[in-house]
Amino acid sequence: MFTLGAFTEIRPPAVVAGFCEPSQKLGLLGAATRTTHVNEAEAAVTATSRTPARALGLDVDGLVFGCDYNPEQWDSSVWADDVRLMQQAGINLVAINIFGWSQVEPRDGSFQFGDLDRIIALLTEAGIGINLGTGTSSPPPWLTTAHPEILPTAADETRRWPGGRQAWCPSSPVFREKAIRLVTVTAERYGSHPGVKLWHVSNELGCHNAHCYCDESAAAFRRWLRSRYGDIEALNAAWGTTFWSQHYAEWDEILPPRTTLSLANSAQQLDFDRFSSDELLSYYRAEAEAVRRFSSVPVTTNFMVTAHIKTQDYWTWADDMDVIANDHYLDHRLPVPGRELSFAADVTRGIAGGQPWLLMESSTSAVNWQPINHAKSAGQLKRDSLTHLARGADGVCFFQWRASVRGAEKFHSALLPHSGTGSRIWSEVVELGSIMGRLSEIVGTAVTSDIAFVFSWESWWATDLDAHPSSDLRYLDQVHALYAALLDVGATVDVVAPGAPLDGYRLVVVPTLYLVSDDDAAVINEFVAGGGHAVVTFFSGIVDETDGIRLGGYPGAFREMLGVTVDEFYPLGAADVLTLTDGSTSTLWSENLSLTAATSIAEYASGPLSGVPAVTRNDHGQGVGWYLATELAPDALSGLLRRIVVEASAREFVELAPGVEVVRRRGADRDYVFILNHTDQPVAHPFAGQELLSEAAVTTTGTVDAGGVHIIRQEHEKP
Ligand code: GLA
């Protein structure tokens, strides 16, 4: 059965042709389109024209197909062969020198660029672009030996030693001085090298070392607090220090939230999260500034949204990036890992303000850092990569070129596995490379949606703090559940920051937005008053930016818009399941809710809250606010969201079958409809046009093989 919104009827937006010359540098990516910063022009655009197509801006032809390359791990006799095989696979961008510090600067102040010169020359002669690492990700042993004070310190004040990676404190002035010296020397040497197409600052900043609790970090935290609050009494008020005798008389009394005997101050923890994100952003800026002194090539670093790096508020990082780049690895600890892949891709597109972005790392098959490291099934490498492309990536890269022989990552998959070119992985890599070469026409096209999905790092940090009604309520679980239900319904969503303008959207989905400022809540409330639809889930609108409770009944900031008031939470035990009057079931959470204006859609039919509304709908102004006060079972949640999406007249949803994703990339003259079949059954679809992978014309309907992908090119009708 096909359930179609008006997806196929949407008129393409006017897009400025020729806007995306390959040589355009992404330094011009356009801060004005960022979701966190509103301007009038942006507020005026509609959902279908919000994201005019623009290319990544790298001086690389077509889609990027790349990898990390660590030639220093190999004898130089294999380098020429590496480059030949890269050409065979269609690789056009190679990230090098990511962990190069101890090779390039083996002793303090003594630089040896010979090997890097040779590698850069080899790649450049072969026409392979270079994504040049600044090399600062892991300090060399001479540095940690001479300056052990740069090592990170955990909350219990124990030190984290070298021997792994990222063993440095983000606030260490010594580390920063030595790192910036290396970046400066490297940028001076290669800043105008024609082979360098992109600068790669450090690596996944905050992956391991985001929170450091040393004295240097304490001093930096105090400086950050002084600039945020100005006055110590403002800090005392925000942190609620009258509680448990915590009033600060002097700034010097303040510490990072080191390990305490009892529960710790939540506002202090939250500010430390903010500080820790800002501190690494400031570090990124210092490296980027050093690079830009010598180079006009775009600069970026690789993010890791959302399953693996929680510590960085990437909404605040976006404007500093010339290219938004993400690393993504399937996490088999999640129930359906592929759904998180789609979500991470959508978050990355959101950070990019709807513009194309780059998948900087992914794996050809298994990783090595999960308890059980599952290999990808035949065809999955292609499907996963094309899922990223469908959701707005203009390039797909991998960690790493050759599987290592030694070190902590020797069981991590690579493009060239231990078994060599006779392997299944290698033939799938070569096939993917050839597909990427043929898909260059999608470069610069953009995904659009009329459903906004609010995602907030601050709410993530705050929701997951301790001393809450239930430690089983985790922000990301709720986000994933709502997103999965929307995938089931076939909806494409734009992930937006709290406070992002909602003009042009028809529906905004707000999962567990526990912490929200007055201004950001007003954007959602006014959107509904003006005719939009919103769905808000439990434990939203509870606190302001200082983690201070909003009084007068939950869900504080959204109470009026939703037409409900809640006086007490009733979290459920791990095994508890409630039945609702519509026959559905729910878990985790319930609330003693009263209707003030809303209508009850379903009530609890069991448990202490029998008869109390669990799902409500409120006509508010010109729009509608839905509230879900409990965690609905997945089927019930998708059923409800289907109803809400239809009622909101959202247009961009196509429900083919569970496990099948349909995403449209829109260009100036034609659209590309990606149909991604994650199931083990063939699936029929209704899209007519040319199928790009097989180069077959699909007239009225097509059938995507089990595990397969179709990309249908649809020409726009001429006016
Ligand atoms: C991260 C890092 C890489 C490598 C991979 C392995 O993405 O950036 O250096 O460790 O993980 O999955």
Tab-separated table of C-alpha atoms in Angstrom, residues 359-676:
chain	number	residue	atom	x	y	z
A	359	LEU	CA	30.412	12.410	5.634
A	360	MET	CA	34.032	12.562	6.740
A	361	GLU	CA	34.268	9.067	8.209
A	362	SER	CA	32.236	5.889	8.195
A	363	SER	CA	33.139	2.211	8.051
A	364	THR	CA	33.114	-0.174	5.138
A	365	SER	CA	32.103	-2.940	7.549
A	366	ALA	CA	32.732	-3.635	11.262
A	367	VAL	CA	34.215	-1.208	13.767
A	368	ASN	CA	36.387	-2.474	16.618
A	369	TRP	CA	35.124	-0.523	19.622
A	370	GLN	CA	31.711	-2.011	20.373
A	371	PRO	CA	31.229	-5.122	22.516
A	372	ILE	CA	30.331	-7.119	19.389
A	373	ASN	CA	31.482	-5.631	16.116
A	374	HIS	CA	29.060	-6.664	13.407
A	375	ALA	CA	30.201	-6.887	9.807
A	376	LYS	CA	28.014	-5.235	7.161
A	377	SER	CA	25.956	-7.562	5.043
A	378	ALA	CA	26.481	-7.780	1.298
A	379	GLY	CA	25.185	-4.566	-0.275
A	380	GLN	CA	24.932	-2.699	3.015
A	381	LEU	CA	27.988	-0.556	2.357
A	382	LYS	CA	26.289	0.836	-0.732
A	383	ARG	CA	22.889	1.269	0.945
A	384	ASP	CA	24.292	2.983	4.046
A	385	SER	CA	26.430	5.319	1.934
A	386	LEU	CA	23.514	6.190	-0.331
A	387	THR	CA	21.356	6.862	2.739
A	388	HIS	CA	23.804	9.590	3.742
A	389	LEU	CA	23.696	10.984	0.215
A	390	ALA	CA	19.903	10.855	0.175
A	391	ARG	CA	19.862	12.947	3.344
A	392	GLY	CA	22.036	15.684	1.944
A	393	ALA	CA	25.659	14.552	1.988
A	394	ASP	CA	27.699	15.542	-1.056
A	395	GLY	CA	30.424	13.105	-0.212
A	396	VAL	CA	31.152	9.868	1.604
A	397	CYS	CA	34.491	9.073	3.209
A	398	PHE	CA	35.761	6.211	5.315
A	399	PHE	CA	38.089	5.382	8.112
A	400	GLN	CA	40.460	4.094	6.808
A	401	TRP	CA	42.302	3.232	3.595
A	402	ARG	CA	44.282	0.146	4.689
A	403	ALA	CA	43.355	-1.950	7.718
A	404	SER	CA	46.122	-1.540	10.313
A	405	VAL	CA	48.422	-4.379	11.257
A	406	ARG	CA	49.204	-3.038	14.722
A	407	GLY	CA	47.566	-0.803	17.275
A	408	ALA	CA	44.141	-0.514	18.847
A	409	GLU	CA	42.261	-0.404	15.548
A	410	LYS	CA	43.698	-3.399	13.711
A	411	PHE	CA	40.311	-5.154	13.676
A	412	HIS	CA	38.515	-2.091	12.292
A	413	SER	CA	37.362	-2.540	8.718
A	414	ALA	CA	38.932	-0.477	5.934
A	415	LEU	CA	38.611	0.009	2.200
A	416	LEU	CA	41.532	-2.335	1.707
A	417	PRO	CA	41.134	-5.146	4.243
A	418	HIS	CA	43.885	-7.430	5.612
A	419	SER	CA	42.957	-9.981	2.955
A	420	GLY	CA	43.612	-7.465	0.162
A	421	THR	CA	41.910	-6.802	-3.133
A	422	GLY	CA	40.450	-10.317	-3.430
A	423	SER	CA	37.941	-9.468	-0.691
A	424	ARG	CA	34.200	-8.781	-0.840
A	425	ILE	CA	34.790	-5.414	0.822
A	426	TRP	CA	37.238	-4.303	-1.862
A	427	SER	CA	34.871	-5.220	-4.697
A	428	GLU	CA	32.015	-3.374	-2.950
A	429	VAL	CA	34.293	-0.364	-2.465
A	430	VAL	CA	35.174	-0.309	-6.162
A	431	GLU	CA	31.485	-0.653	-7.075
A	432	LEU	CA	30.576	2.207	-4.721
A	433	GLY	CA	33.351	4.362	-6.157
A	434	SER	CA	31.988	3.851	-9.623
A	435	ILE	CA	28.462	4.747	-8.465
A	436	MET	CA	29.745	7.903	-6.763
A	437	GLY	CA	31.448	8.876	-9.999
A	438	ARG	CA	28.173	8.500	-11.885
A	439	LEU	CA	26.083	10.484	-9.395
A	440	SER	CA	27.826	13.825	-9.707
A	441	GLU	CA	24.649	15.408	-11.047
A	442	ILE	CA	23.160	15.361	-7.531
A	443	VAL	CA	25.920	17.649	-6.215
A	444	GLY	CA	24.416	20.724	-4.635
A	445	THR	CA	20.819	19.530	-4.658
A	446	ALA	CA	18.993	19.870	-1.361
A	447	VAL	CA	16.592	17.907	0.797
A	448	THR	CA	13.508	19.807	1.864
A	449	SER	CA	10.785	19.129	4.363
A	450	ASP	CA	7.827	20.835	5.942
A	451	ILE	CA	8.209	19.074	9.289
A	452	ALA	CA	10.639	20.548	11.813
A	453	PHE	CA	12.125	18.337	14.515
A	454	VAL	CA	13.624	20.178	17.476
A	455	PHE	CA	16.903	18.826	18.791
A	456	SER	CA	18.777	20.432	21.666
A	457	TRP	CA	22.147	19.575	23.136
A	458	GLU	CA	21.331	21.706	26.195
A	459	SER	CA	18.155	19.742	26.795
A	460	TRP	CA	20.099	16.521	26.297
A	461	TRP	CA	22.615	17.523	28.982
A	462	ALA	CA	19.927	18.794	31.330
A	463	THR	CA	17.465	15.905	30.889
A	464	ASP	CA	20.174	13.391	31.665
A	465	LEU	CA	21.254	15.099	34.908
A	466	ASP	CA	20.699	13.135	38.091
A	467	ALA	CA	18.005	13.569	40.773
A	468	HIS	CA	15.138	13.557	38.279
A	469	PRO	CA	11.825	11.712	38.603
A	470	SER	CA	13.219	8.727	36.686
A	471	SER	CA	16.774	7.864	35.726
A	472	ASP	CA	15.291	5.676	32.985
A	473	LEU	CA	14.183	8.768	31.075
A	474	ARG	CA	17.069	9.561	28.714
A	475	TYR	CA	16.812	12.365	26.183
A	476	LEU	CA	18.274	10.545	23.219
A	477	ASP	CA	15.952	7.554	23.688
A	478	GLN	CA	12.965	9.865	23.371
A	479	VAL	CA	14.418	11.658	20.363
A	480	HIS	CA	15.152	8.356	18.661
A	481	ALA	CA	11.660	7.031	19.398
A	482	LEU	CA	9.933	10.057	17.860
A	483	TYR	CA	12.266	10.059	14.880
A	484	ALA	CA	11.740	6.316	14.314
A	485	ALA	CA	7.978	6.801	14.374
A	486	LEU	CA	8.308	9.541	11.745
A	487	LEU	CA	10.467	7.236	9.623
A	488	ASP	CA	7.702	4.617	9.910
A	489	VAL	CA	5.255	7.181	8.621
A	490	GLY	CA	7.616	7.956	5.743
A	491	ALA	CA	8.139	11.560	6.790
A	492	THR	CA	11.267	13.543	5.974
A	493	VAL	CA	12.079	16.023	8.728
A	494	ASP	CA	14.397	18.995	9.061
A	495	VAL	CA	16.218	18.862	12.384
A	496	VAL	CA	16.318	22.366	13.859
A	497	ALA	CA	17.727	24.072	16.933
A	498	PRO	CA	15.382	25.345	19.620
A	499	GLY	CA	14.442	28.871	18.638
A	500	ALA	CA	15.002	28.281	14.918
A	501	PRO	CA	12.384	30.053	12.802
A	502	LEU	CA	9.495	27.759	11.915
A	503	ASP	CA	8.009	29.806	9.083
A	504	GLY	CA	6.999	27.614	6.206
A	505	TYR	CA	6.801	24.427	8.269
A	506	ARG	CA	3.462	22.758	8.864
A	507	LEU	CA	4.381	20.666	11.870
A	508	VAL	CA	6.991	20.924	14.600
A	509	VAL	CA	7.910	17.827	16.610
A	510	VAL	CA	9.257	18.562	20.082
A	511	PRO	CA	10.573	15.515	21.938
A	512	THR	CA	11.257	15.991	25.676
A	513	LEU	CA	12.415	19.600	25.498
A	514	TYR	CA	12.997	19.668	29.264
A	515	LEU	CA	15.071	22.873	29.186
A	516	VAL	CA	13.855	25.742	27.055
A	517	SER	CA	14.323	29.491	27.230
A	518	ASP	CA	11.326	31.852	27.161
A	519	ASP	CA	12.310	33.048	23.688
A	520	ASP	CA	12.719	29.581	22.236
A	521	ALA	CA	9.421	28.399	23.740
A	522	ALA	CA	7.720	31.483	22.306
A	523	VAL	CA	8.816	30.511	18.783
A	524	ILE	CA	6.975	27.192	19.118
A	525	ASN	CA	3.951	28.671	20.866
A	526	GLU	CA	3.625	31.473	18.308
A	527	PHE	CA	4.038	29.023	15.456
A	528	VAL	CA	0.977	27.144	16.735
A	529	ALA	CA	-0.992	30.304	17.433
A	530	GLY	CA	-0.292	31.320	13.847
A	531	GLY	CA	-1.655	28.104	12.363
A	532	GLY	CA	1.116	25.532	12.774
A	533	HIS	CA	0.773	22.124	14.367
A	534	ALA	CA	3.021	20.962	17.203
A	535	VAL	CA	3.487	17.671	18.975
A	536	VAL	CA	5.212	17.925	22.345
A	537	THR	CA	6.180	14.950	24.481
A	538	PHE	CA	6.373	14.523	28.261
A	539	PHE	CA	8.934	16.298	30.479
A	540	SER	CA	9.069	19.282	28.115
A	541	GLY	CA	9.090	22.959	29.062
A	542	ILE	CA	9.980	22.110	32.650
A	543	VAL	CA	12.962	24.390	33.355
A	544	ASP	CA	14.547	27.609	32.096
A	545	GLU	CA	18.215	27.970	31.030
A	546	THR	CA	19.373	27.855	34.667
A	547	ASP	CA	17.623	24.528	35.286
A	548	GLY	CA	15.117	26.456	37.430
A	549	ILE	CA	11.603	25.008	37.529
A	550	ARG	CA	8.827	26.920	35.769
A	551	LEU	CA	6.107	27.286	38.388
A	552	GLY	CA	2.348	26.924	38.108
A	553	GLY	CA	2.092	23.408	36.670
A	554	TYR	CA	3.936	21.365	34.094
A	555	PRO	CA	4.675	21.477	31.162
A	556	GLY	CA	5.458	25.077	32.163
A	557	ALA	CA	6.570	26.771	28.958
A	558	PHE	CA	3.996	24.978	26.768
A	559	ARG	CA	1.091	24.674	29.223
A	560	GLU	CA	-1.118	27.285	27.656
A	561	MET	CA	-0.455	26.265	24.068
A	562	LEU	CA	-1.181	22.636	24.916
A	563	GLY	CA	-4.219	23.443	27.073
A	564	VAL	CA	-3.186	21.084	29.886
A	565	THR	CA	-1.699	21.284	33.350
A	566	VAL	CA	0.158	18.605	35.259
A	567	ASP	CA	0.628	18.606	39.013
A	568	GLU	CA	2.646	15.433	39.522
A	569	PHE	CA	4.758	12.945	37.574
A	570	TYR	CA	4.136	9.224	37.925
A	571	PRO	CA	7.191	7.523	36.410
A	572	LEU	CA	6.783	3.800	35.849
A	573	GLY	CA	8.953	0.889	36.916
A	574	ALA	CA	11.042	-0.871	34.289
A	575	ALA	CA	8.505	-3.704	33.912
A	576	ASP	CA	5.340	-1.585	34.165
A	577	VAL	CA	3.073	-1.344	31.134
A	578	LEU	CA	-0.065	0.802	31.121
A	579	THR	CA	-3.103	0.248	28.929
A	580	LEU	CA	-4.854	3.205	27.320
A	581	THR	CA	-8.530	3.511	26.486
A	582	ASP	CA	-7.816	3.206	22.758
A	583	GLY	CA	-6.213	-0.191	23.367
A	584	SER	CA	-2.625	0.988	23.003
A	585	THR	CA	0.002	0.542	25.690
A	586	SER	CA	2.645	2.762	27.197
A	587	THR	CA	5.713	2.579	29.421
A	588	LEU	CA	8.258	4.658	31.367
A	589	TRP	CA	6.242	7.703	32.315
A	590	SER	CA	2.804	9.019	33.188
A	591	GLU	CA	1.498	12.297	34.593
A	592	ASN	CA	-1.450	13.460	36.634
A	593	LEU	CA	-2.769	15.744	33.928
A	594	SER	CA	-5.841	17.987	33.865
A	595	LEU	CA	-7.377	19.515	30.786
A	596	THR	CA	-7.594	23.299	30.822
A	597	ALA	CA	-8.564	23.726	27.170
A	598	ALA	CA	-7.459	20.565	25.377
A	599	THR	CA	-9.491	17.522	24.384
A	600	SER	CA	-8.487	14.079	25.593
A	601	ILE	CA	-7.652	11.646	22.799
A	602	ALA	CA	-6.869	8.674	25.067
A	603	GLU	CA	-6.886	8.099	28.819
A	604	TYR	CA	-5.126	5.578	31.033
A	605	ALA	CA	-7.271	2.490	31.472
A	606	SER	CA	-5.044	0.946	34.128
A	607	GLY	CA	-2.786	2.001	36.977
A	608	PRO	CA	-3.153	4.744	39.558
A	609	LEU	CA	-4.062	7.350	36.919
A	610	SER	CA	-7.006	5.450	35.417
A	611	GLY	CA	-9.272	7.914	33.616
A	612	VAL	CA	-6.592	10.641	33.396
A	613	PRO	CA	-5.806	11.906	29.867
A	614	ALA	CA	-2.570	10.534	28.398
A	615	VAL	CA	-2.779	11.990	24.874
A	616	THR	CA	-4.378	15.372	24.235
A	617	ARG	CA	-5.159	17.697	21.350
A	618	ASN	CA	-5.681	21.436	21.699
A	619	ASP	CA	-6.941	23.981	19.201
A	620	HIS	CA	-4.765	26.985	19.997
A	621	GLY	CA	-5.108	30.164	17.965
A	622	GLN	CA	-5.110	29.117	14.334
A	623	GLY	CA	-3.186	25.894	15.014
A	624	VAL	CA	-3.128	22.690	17.043
A	625	GLY	CA	-0.970	21.519	19.947
A	626	TRP	CA	-0.712	17.798	20.707
A	627	TYR	CA	0.674	16.510	23.986
A	628	LEU	CA	1.896	12.996	24.715
A	629	ALA	CA	2.153	12.537	28.479
A	630	THR	CA	3.401	8.961	28.317
A	631	GLU	CA	5.769	6.819	26.248
A	632	LEU	CA	3.524	5.172	23.683
A	633	ALA	CA	4.424	1.761	22.290
A	634	PRO	CA	6.113	2.149	18.869
A	635	ASP	CA	3.068	1.103	16.802
A	636	ALA	CA	0.779	3.443	18.698
A	637	LEU	CA	3.284	6.267	18.388
A	638	SER	CA	3.584	5.904	14.626
A	639	GLY	CA	-0.185	5.572	14.334
A	640	LEU	CA	-0.653	8.824	16.208
A	641	LEU	CA	2.061	10.613	14.258
A	642	ARG	CA	0.529	9.453	10.983
A	643	ARG	CA	-2.711	11.095	12.083
A	644	ILE	CA	-0.903	14.267	13.144
A	645	VAL	CA	1.172	14.492	9.950
A	646	VAL	CA	-1.952	14.081	7.814
A	647	GLU	CA	-3.957	16.555	9.874
A	648	ALA	CA	-1.121	19.092	9.633
A	649	SER	CA	-1.194	18.660	5.830
A	650	ALA	CA	2.525	17.956	5.806
A	651	ARG	CA	3.382	17.167	2.229
A	652	GLU	CA	6.726	15.434	2.276
A	653	PHE	CA	5.886	11.956	3.422
A	654	VAL	CA	5.647	8.734	1.485
A	655	GLU	CA	4.861	5.570	3.371
A	656	LEU	CA	5.792	2.531	1.318
A	657	ALA	CA	6.540	-0.214	3.854
A	658	PRO	CA	8.202	-0.421	7.262
A	659	GLY	CA	11.954	-0.240	6.767
A	660	VAL	CA	11.790	1.627	3.456
A	661	GLU	CA	12.915	5.235	3.333
A	662	VAL	CA	11.980	7.700	0.611
A	663	VAL	CA	13.891	10.975	0.499
A	664	ARG	CA	13.877	13.591	-2.220
A	665	ARG	CA	16.796	15.830	-3.173
A	666	ARG	CA	15.667	18.796	-5.184
A	667	GLY	CA	17.701	20.607	-7.827
A	668	ALA	CA	17.128	23.478	-10.175
A	669	ASP	CA	15.724	21.404	-13.029
A	670	ARG	CA	15.179	17.961	-11.633
A	671	ASP	CA	14.578	16.028	-8.455
A	672	TYR	CA	16.227	12.820	-7.266
A	673	VAL	CA	14.021	10.454	-5.299
A	674	PHE	CA	16.000	7.972	-3.219
A	675	ILE	CA	14.123	4.793	-2.283
A	676	LEU	CA	16.182	2.887	0.277
